[in-house]
Coordinates of C-alpha atoms (C1' of nucleotides) in Angstrom, one line a residue:
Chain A
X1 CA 25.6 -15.6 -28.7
X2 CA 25.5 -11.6 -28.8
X3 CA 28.8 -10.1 -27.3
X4 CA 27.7 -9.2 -23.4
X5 CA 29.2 -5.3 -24.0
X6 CA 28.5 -4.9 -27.8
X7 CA 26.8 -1.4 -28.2
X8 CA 25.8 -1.9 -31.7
X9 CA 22.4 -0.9 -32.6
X10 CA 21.2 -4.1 -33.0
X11 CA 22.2 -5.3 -29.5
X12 CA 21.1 -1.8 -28.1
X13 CA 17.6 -2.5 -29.6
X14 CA 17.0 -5.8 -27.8
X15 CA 18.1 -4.6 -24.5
X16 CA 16.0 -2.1 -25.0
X17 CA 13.0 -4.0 -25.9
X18 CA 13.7 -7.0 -23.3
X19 CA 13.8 -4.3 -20.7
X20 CA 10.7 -2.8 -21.8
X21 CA 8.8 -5.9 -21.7
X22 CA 10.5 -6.9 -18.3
X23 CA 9.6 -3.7 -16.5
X24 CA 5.7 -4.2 -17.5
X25 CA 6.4 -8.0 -16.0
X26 CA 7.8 -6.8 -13.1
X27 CA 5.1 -4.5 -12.4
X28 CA 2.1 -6.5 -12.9
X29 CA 3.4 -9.5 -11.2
X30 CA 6.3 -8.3 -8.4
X31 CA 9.5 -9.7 -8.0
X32 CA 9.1 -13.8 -7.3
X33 CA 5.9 -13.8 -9.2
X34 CA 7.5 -12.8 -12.4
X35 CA 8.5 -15.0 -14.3
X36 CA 11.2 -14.8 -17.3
X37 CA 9.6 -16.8 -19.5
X38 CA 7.3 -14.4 -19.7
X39 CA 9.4 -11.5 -20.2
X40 CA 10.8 -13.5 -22.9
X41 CA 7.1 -14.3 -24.4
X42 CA 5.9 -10.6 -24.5
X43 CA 9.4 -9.5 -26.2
X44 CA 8.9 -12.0 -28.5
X45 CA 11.6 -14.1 -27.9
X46 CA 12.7 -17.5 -26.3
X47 CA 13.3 -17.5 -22.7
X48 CA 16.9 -18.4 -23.2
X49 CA 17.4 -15.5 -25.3
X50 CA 16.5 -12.5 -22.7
X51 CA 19.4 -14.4 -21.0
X52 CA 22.0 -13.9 -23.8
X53 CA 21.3 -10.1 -22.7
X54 CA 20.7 -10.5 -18.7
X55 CA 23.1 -13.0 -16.4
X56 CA 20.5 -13.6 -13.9
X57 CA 16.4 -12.4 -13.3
X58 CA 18.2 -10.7 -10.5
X59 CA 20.7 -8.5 -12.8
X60 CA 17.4 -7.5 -15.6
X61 CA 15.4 -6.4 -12.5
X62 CA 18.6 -4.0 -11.9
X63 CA 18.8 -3.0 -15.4
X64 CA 15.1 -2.0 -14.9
X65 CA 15.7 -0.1 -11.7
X66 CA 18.5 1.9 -13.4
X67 CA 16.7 3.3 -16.0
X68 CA 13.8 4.5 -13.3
X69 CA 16.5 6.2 -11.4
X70 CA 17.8 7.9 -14.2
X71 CA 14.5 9.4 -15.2
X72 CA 13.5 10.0 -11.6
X73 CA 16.2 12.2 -11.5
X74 CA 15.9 14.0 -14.4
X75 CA 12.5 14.8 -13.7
X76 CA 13.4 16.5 -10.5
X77 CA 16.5 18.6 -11.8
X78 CA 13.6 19.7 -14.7
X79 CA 11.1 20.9 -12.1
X80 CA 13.9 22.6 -9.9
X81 CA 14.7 24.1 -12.5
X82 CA 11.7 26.4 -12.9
X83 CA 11.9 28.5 -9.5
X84 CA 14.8 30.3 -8.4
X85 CA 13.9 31.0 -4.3
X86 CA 15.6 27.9 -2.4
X87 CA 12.9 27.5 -0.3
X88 CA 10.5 27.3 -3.4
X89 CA 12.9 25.2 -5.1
X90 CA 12.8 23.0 -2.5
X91 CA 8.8 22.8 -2.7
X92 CA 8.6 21.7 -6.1
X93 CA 11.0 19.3 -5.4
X94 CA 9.0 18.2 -2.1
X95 CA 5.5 18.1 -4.6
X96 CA 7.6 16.2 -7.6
X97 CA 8.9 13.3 -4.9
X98 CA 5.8 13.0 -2.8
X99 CA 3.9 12.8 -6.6
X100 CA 6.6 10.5 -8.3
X101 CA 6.6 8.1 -5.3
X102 CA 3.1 7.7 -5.0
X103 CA 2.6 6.7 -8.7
X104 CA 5.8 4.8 -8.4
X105 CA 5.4 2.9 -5.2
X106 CA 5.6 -0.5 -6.8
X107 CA 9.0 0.0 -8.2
X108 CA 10.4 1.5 -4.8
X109 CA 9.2 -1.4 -3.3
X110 CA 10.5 -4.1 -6.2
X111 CA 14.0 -1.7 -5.2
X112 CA 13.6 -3.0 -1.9
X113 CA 13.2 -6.5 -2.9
X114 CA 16.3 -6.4 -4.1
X115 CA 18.3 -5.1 -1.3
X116 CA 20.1 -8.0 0.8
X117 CA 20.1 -7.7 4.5
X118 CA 22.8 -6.3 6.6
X119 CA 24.2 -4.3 3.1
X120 CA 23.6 -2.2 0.2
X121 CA 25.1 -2.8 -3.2
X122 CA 27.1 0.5 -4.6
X123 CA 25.3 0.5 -7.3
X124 CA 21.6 1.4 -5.5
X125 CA 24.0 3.6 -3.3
X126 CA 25.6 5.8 -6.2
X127 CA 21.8 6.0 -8.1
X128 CA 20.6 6.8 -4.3
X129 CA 23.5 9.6 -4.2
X130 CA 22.5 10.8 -7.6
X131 CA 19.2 11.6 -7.0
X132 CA 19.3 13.1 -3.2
X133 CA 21.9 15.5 -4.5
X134 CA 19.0 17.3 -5.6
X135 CA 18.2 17.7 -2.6
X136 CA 21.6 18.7 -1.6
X137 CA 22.8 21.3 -4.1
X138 CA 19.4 23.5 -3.3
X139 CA 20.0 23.2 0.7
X140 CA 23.9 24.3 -0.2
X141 CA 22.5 27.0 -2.4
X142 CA 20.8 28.4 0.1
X143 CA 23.0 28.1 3.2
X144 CA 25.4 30.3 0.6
X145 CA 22.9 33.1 -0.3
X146 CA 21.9 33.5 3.7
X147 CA 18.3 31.6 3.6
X148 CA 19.1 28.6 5.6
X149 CA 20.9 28.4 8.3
X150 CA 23.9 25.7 8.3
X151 CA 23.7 25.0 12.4
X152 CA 22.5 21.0 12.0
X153 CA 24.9 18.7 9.6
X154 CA 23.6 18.8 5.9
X155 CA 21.9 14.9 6.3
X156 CA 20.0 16.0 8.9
X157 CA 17.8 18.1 6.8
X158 CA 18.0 16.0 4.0
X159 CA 16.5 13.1 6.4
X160 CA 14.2 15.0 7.4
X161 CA 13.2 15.8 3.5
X162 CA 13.0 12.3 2.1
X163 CA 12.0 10.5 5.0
X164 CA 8.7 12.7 5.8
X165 CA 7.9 12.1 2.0
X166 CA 8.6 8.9 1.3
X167 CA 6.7 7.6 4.6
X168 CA 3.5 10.1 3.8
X169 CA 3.4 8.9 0.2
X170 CA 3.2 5.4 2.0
X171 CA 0.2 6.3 4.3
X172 CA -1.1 8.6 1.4
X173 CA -1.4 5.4 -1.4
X174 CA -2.3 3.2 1.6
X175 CA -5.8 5.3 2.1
X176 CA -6.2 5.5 -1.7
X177 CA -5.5 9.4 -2.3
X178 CA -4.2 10.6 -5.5
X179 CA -3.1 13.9 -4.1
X180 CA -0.9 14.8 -1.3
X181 CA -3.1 17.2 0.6
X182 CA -1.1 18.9 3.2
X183 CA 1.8 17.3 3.5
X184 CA 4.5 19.5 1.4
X185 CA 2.9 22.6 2.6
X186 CA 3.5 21.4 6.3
X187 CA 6.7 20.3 5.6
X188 CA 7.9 23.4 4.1
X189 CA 6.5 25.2 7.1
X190 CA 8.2 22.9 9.3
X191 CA 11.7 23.7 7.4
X192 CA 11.5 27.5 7.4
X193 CA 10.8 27.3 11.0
X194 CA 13.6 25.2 11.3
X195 CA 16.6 25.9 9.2
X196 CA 15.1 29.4 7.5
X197 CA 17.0 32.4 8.8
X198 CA 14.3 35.1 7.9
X199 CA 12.2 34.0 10.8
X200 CA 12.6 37.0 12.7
X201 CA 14.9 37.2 15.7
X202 CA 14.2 37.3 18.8
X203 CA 13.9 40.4 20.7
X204 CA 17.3 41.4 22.4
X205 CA 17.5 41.4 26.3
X206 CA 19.7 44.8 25.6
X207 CA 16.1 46.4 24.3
X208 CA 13.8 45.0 26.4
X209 CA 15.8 47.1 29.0
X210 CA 16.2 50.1 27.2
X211 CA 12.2 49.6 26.8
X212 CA 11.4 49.7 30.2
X213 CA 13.3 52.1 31.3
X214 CA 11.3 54.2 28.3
X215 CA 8.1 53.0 29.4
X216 CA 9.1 53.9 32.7
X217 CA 9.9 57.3 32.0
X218 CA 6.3 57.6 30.2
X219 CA 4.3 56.3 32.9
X220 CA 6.0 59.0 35.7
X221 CA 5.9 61.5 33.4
X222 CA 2.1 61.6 32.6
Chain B
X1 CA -0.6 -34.4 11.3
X2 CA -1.1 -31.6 14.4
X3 CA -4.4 -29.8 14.6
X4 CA -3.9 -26.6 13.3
X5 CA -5.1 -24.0 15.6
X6 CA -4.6 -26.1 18.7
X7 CA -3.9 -24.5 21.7
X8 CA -2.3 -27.5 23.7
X9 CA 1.0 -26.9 25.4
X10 CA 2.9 -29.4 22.6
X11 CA 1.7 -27.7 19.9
X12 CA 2.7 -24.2 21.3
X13 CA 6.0 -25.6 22.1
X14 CA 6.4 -27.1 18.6
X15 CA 5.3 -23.8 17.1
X16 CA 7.9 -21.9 18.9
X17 CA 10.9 -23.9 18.4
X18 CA 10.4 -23.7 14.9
X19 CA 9.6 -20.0 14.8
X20 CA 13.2 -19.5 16.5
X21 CA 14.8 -21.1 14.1
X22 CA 13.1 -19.6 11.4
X23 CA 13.9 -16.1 13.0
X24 CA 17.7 -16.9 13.3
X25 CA 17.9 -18.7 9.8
X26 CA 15.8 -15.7 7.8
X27 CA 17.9 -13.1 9.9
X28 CA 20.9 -15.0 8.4
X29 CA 20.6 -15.8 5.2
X30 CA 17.7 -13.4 4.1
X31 CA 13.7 -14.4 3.2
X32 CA 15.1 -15.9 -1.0
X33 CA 18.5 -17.7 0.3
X34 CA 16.8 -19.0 3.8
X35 CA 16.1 -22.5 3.0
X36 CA 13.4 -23.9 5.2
X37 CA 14.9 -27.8 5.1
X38 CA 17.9 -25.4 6.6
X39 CA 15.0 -24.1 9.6
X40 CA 14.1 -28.0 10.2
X41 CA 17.7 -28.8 10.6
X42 CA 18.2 -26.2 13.2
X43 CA 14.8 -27.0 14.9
X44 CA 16.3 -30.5 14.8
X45 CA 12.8 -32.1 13.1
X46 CA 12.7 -32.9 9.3
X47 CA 11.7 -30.3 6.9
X48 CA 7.9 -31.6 6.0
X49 CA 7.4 -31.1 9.6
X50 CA 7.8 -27.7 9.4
X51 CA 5.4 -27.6 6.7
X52 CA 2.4 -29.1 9.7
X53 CA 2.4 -25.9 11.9
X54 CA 3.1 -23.3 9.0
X55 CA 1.5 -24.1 5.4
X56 CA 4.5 -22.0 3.1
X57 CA 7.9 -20.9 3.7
X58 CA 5.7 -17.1 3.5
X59 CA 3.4 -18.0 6.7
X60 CA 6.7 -18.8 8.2
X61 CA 7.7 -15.6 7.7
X62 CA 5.0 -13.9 8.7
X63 CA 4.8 -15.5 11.8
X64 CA 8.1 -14.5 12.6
X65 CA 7.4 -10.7 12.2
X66 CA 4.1 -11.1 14.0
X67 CA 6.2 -11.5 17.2
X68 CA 8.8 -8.9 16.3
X69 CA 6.5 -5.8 16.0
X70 CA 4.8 -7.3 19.0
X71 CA 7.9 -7.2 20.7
X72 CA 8.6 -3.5 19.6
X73 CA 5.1 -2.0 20.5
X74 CA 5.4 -3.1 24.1
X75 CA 9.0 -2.3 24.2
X76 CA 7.8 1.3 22.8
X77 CA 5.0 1.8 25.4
X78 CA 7.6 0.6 28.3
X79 CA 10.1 3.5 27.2
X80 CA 7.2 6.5 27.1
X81 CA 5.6 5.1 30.4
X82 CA 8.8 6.5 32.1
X83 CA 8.2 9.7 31.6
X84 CA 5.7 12.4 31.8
X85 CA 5.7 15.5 29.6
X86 CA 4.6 15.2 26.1
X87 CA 7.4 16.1 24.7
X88 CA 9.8 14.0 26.7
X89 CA 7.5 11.3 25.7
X90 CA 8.2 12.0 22.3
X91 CA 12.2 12.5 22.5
X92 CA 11.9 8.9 23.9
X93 CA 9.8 7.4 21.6
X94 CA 12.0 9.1 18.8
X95 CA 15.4 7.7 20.4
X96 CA 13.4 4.5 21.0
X97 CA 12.6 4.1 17.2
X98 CA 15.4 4.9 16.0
X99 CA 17.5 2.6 18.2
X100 CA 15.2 -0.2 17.6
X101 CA 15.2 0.6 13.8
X102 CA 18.7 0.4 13.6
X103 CA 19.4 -2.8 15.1
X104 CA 16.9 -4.6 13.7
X105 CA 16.8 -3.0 9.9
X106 CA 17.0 -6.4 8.4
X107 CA 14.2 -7.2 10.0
X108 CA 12.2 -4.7 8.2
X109 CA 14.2 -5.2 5.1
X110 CA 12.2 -8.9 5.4
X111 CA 9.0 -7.3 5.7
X112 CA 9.3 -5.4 2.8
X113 CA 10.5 -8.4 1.1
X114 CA 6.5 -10.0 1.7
X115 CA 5.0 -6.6 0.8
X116 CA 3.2 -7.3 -2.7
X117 CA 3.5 -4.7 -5.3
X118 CA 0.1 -2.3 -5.2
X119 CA -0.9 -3.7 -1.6
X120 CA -0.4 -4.5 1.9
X121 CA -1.6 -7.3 3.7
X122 CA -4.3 -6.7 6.5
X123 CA -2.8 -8.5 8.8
X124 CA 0.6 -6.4 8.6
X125 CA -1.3 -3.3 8.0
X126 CA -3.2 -3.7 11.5
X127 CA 0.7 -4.4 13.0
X128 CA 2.1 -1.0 11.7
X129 CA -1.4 0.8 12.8
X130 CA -0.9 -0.5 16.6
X131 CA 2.5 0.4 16.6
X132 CA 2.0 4.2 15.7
X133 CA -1.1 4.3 17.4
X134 CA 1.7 4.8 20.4
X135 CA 2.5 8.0 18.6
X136 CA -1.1 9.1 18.1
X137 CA -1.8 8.8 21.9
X138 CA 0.8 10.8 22.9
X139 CA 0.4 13.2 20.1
X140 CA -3.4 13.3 21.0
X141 CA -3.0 13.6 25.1
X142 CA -0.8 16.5 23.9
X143 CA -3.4 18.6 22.1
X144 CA -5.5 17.7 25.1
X145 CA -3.6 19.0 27.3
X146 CA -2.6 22.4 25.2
X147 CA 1.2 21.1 24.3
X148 CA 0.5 21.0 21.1
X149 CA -2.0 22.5 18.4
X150 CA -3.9 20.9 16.1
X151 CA -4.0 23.1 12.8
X152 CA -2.7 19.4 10.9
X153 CA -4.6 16.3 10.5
X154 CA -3.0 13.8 13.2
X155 CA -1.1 11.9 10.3
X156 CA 1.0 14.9 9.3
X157 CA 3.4 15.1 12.0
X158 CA 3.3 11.4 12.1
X159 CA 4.6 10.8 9.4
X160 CA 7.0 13.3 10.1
X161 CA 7.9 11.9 13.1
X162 CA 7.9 8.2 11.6
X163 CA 9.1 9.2 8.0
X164 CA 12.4 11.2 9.3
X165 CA 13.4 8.8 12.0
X166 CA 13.2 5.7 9.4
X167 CA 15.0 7.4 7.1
X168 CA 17.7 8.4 9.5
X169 CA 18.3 4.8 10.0
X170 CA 18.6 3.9 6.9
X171 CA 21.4 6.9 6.8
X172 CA 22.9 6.2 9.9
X173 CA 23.4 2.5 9.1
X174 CA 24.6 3.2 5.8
X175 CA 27.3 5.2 7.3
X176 CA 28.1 2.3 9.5
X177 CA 27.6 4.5 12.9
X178 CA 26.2 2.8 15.8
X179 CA 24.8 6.2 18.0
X180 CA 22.7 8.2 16.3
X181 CA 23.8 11.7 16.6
X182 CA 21.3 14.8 16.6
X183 CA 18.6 13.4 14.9
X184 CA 16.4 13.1 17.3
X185 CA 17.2 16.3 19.0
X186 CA 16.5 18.2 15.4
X187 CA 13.1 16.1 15.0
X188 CA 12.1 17.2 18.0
X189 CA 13.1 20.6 17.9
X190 CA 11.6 21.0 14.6
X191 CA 8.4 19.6 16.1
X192 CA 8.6 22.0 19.1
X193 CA 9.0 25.0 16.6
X194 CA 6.0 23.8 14.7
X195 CA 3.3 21.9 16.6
X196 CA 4.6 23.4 20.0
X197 CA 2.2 26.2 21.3
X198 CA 4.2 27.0 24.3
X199 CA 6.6 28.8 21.7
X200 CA 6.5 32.5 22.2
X201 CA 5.5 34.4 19.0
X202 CA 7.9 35.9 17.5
X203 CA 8.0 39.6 17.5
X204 CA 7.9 40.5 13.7
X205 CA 10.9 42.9 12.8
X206 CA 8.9 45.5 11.4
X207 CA 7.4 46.0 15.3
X208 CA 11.3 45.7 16.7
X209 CA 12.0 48.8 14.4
X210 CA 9.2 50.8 14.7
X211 CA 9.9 50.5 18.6
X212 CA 13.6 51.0 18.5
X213 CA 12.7 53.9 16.7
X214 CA 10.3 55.2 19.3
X215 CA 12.8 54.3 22.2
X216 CA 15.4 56.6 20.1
X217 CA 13.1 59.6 20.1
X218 CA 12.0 59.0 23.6
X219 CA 15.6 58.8 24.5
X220 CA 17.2 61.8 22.8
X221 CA 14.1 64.3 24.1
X222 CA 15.0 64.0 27.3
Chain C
dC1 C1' -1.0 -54.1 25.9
dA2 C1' -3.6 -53.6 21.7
dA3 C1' -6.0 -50.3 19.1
dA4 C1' -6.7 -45.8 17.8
dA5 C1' -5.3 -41.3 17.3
dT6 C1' -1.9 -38.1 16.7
dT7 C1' 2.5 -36.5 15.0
dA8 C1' 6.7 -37.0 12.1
dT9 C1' 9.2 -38.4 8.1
dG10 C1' 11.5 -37.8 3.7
dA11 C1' 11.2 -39.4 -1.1
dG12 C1' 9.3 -37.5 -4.9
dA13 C1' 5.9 -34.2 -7.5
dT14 C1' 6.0 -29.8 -9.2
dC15 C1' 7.7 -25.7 -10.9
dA16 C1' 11.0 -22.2 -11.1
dT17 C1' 15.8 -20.4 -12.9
dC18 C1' 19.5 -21.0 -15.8
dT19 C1' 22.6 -23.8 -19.4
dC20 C1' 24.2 -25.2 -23.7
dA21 C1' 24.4 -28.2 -28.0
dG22 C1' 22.7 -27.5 -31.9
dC23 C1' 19.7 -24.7 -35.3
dC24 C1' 18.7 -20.6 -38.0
dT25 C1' 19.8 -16.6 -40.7
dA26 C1' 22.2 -12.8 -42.8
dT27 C1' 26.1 -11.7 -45.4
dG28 C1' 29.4 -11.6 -49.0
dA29 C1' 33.2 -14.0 -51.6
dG30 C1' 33.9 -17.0 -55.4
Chain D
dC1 C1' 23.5 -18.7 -57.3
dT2 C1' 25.9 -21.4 -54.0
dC3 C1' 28.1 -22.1 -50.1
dA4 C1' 30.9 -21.1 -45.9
dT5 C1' 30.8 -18.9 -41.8
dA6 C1' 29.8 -16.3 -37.8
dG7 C1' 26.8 -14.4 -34.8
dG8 C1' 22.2 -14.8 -32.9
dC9 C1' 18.5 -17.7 -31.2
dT10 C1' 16.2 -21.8 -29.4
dG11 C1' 14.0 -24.8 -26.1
dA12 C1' 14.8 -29.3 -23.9
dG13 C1' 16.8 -30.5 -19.9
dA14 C1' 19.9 -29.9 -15.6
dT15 C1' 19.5 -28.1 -11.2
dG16 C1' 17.5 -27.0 -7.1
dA17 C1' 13.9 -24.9 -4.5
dT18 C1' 9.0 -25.4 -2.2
dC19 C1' 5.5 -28.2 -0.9
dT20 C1' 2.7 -33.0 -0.7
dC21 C1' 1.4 -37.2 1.1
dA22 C1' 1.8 -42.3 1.8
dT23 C1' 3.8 -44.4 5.4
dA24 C1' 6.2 -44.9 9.9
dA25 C1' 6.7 -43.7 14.6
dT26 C1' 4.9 -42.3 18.8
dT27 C1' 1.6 -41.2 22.2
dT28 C1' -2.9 -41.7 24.1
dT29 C1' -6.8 -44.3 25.2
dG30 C1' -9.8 -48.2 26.6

DNA sequence: CAAAATTATGAGATCATCTCAGCCTATGAG
DNA sequence: CTCATAGGCTGAGATGATCTCATAATTTTG
């Protein structure tokens, strides 16, 4: 049997491959429905074979998640990386998640097959970490060059962020759109309103005296 | 074998036994590891019994969150009947949620588990809509009444409200804390700030100089 | 109380994941 | 070229789950 760490080319290829035809299984078919047989059939090897590479159906399936994580998260560190204002920073990264999640709905949702009541394992958690540091890093960013305010806890906002998202891309896919319409652009508004700090401040009780007294003056001197 | 959509007082009996212990055996082991000769043991009948009132181990299931998200819709309109304002309706609803949410996140965990890739049932579809419609109604007595404006489509700030407080759960249980803490003040705050009409407009900061300005000269020529 | 109708049973059919004894194939030493 | 050998591969079968259905048990009816 193949050695179960071996990163020779060879062994890399096969993972490769039964991962490939696994994560078009998954896909089409869903978690229970899948069947490794056929994973096996459209890698073009016996079913005992793809597990020589994979323990379980359970550990492939996490395999496959990996690698979307991975790429998810490269994907949004390339698109931040094209705008330098936070707050526009953190609208490309609103459109890229509200896009990615619509298109990638079935995988979020095999992710959540795999979760086990009452816990998380680490390894979701750390890919989970990975990708909402994003998020994170932009926020922190901008909390240190004056543009957000840093009165709520950092998860707060970052709740706020993901959750809004996620759910909409939900209710978006649900009525069949292709595009977000709104959503990003309101939730932008929402944060600037928010956390921004350039919303202009309120007018001082200290001027709205001296004012009066001014307008005073004006009014008994005409 | 028992009729199937009887109504007779056995029947119903026989139904609900066998739905509580399906609820306490799925909350316990999960929807894969909950074995449904396990549910027949605990309903003290023999396992092809179970199979008379619910065809597979999925209607089972499904059965179970039927009554759960009825149980949360009435307990949701129970909480905003106690109070009047629109906005106090929504701080309760939100602390409602999120309680709820929290408690009974394996529950939902379950639900996901029967979600097929690329689809949602009807019948769970229709669920989730009467459960938010508790949102819409407040939301919508709220533009009535001038609380709120209505610039966004009604699903915007719905799925902020629903989208951020979900999330937060996930978060807050994650981080093993019972209360949540702020959440729901921020949501709300954030909603005041940007669905709220009874927010004064700001005075822009090019008006606050031009007047401290004038209140200068006014105030040194006399 | 016998017959009929309804309800319950659990052994086994079916079908999935996962195992493992043996088969195949590439390589290179003699 | 032959053969030994080691690593990779196979697929029949072990295991264990859902679901079925002939039969038994129970309840209702006449």
């Amino acid at each position: 049997m193949p050695e179960d760490n071996s990163t020779s080319p060879k062994n890399l290829a096969r993972r490769d491959q039964i991962l490939r035809a696994a994560r078009d299984v998954f896909i089409e078919f869903g978690f229970e429905d899948a069947r490794v047989a056929e994973v096996g059939r459209r890698a073009g090897i016996a079913e005992g074979t793809v597990y020589l590479y994979y323990k379980t159906k359970t550990a492939l399936m996490e395999a496959v998640l990996s690698v979307f994580w991975q790429d998810l998260t490269q994907g949004a560190r390339d698109t931040v990386s094209r705008h330098s204002a936070p707050i526009e920073q953190l609208r490309a990264l609103a459109d890229y998640h509200l896009t990615s999640v619509i298109r990638d709905l079935p995988f979020l949702d095999l992710a959540a097959k795999l979760r086990k009541a009452y816990s998380v394992d680490p390894a979701t958690r750390d890919r989970l970490r990975a990708y909402v540091a994003v998020f994170d890093e932009i926020f922190e960013a901008g909390i240190a060059s004056g543009a957000f305010d840093d009165a709520q806890p950092l998860w707060i906002p970052r709740d706020m962020f993901y959750g809004t998202l996620e759910y909409s891309a939900r209710t978006i896919s649900l009525r069949k759109a292709k595009r977000p319409t709104g959503t990003v652009d309101n939730l932008i508004s929402a944060f600037e309103r928010t956390y921004g700090t350039t919303r202009p401040e309120p007018i001082s009780k200290d001027l709205v005296e001296r004012l009066e007294r001014a307008v005073d003056r004006l009014e008994s001197s005409s």
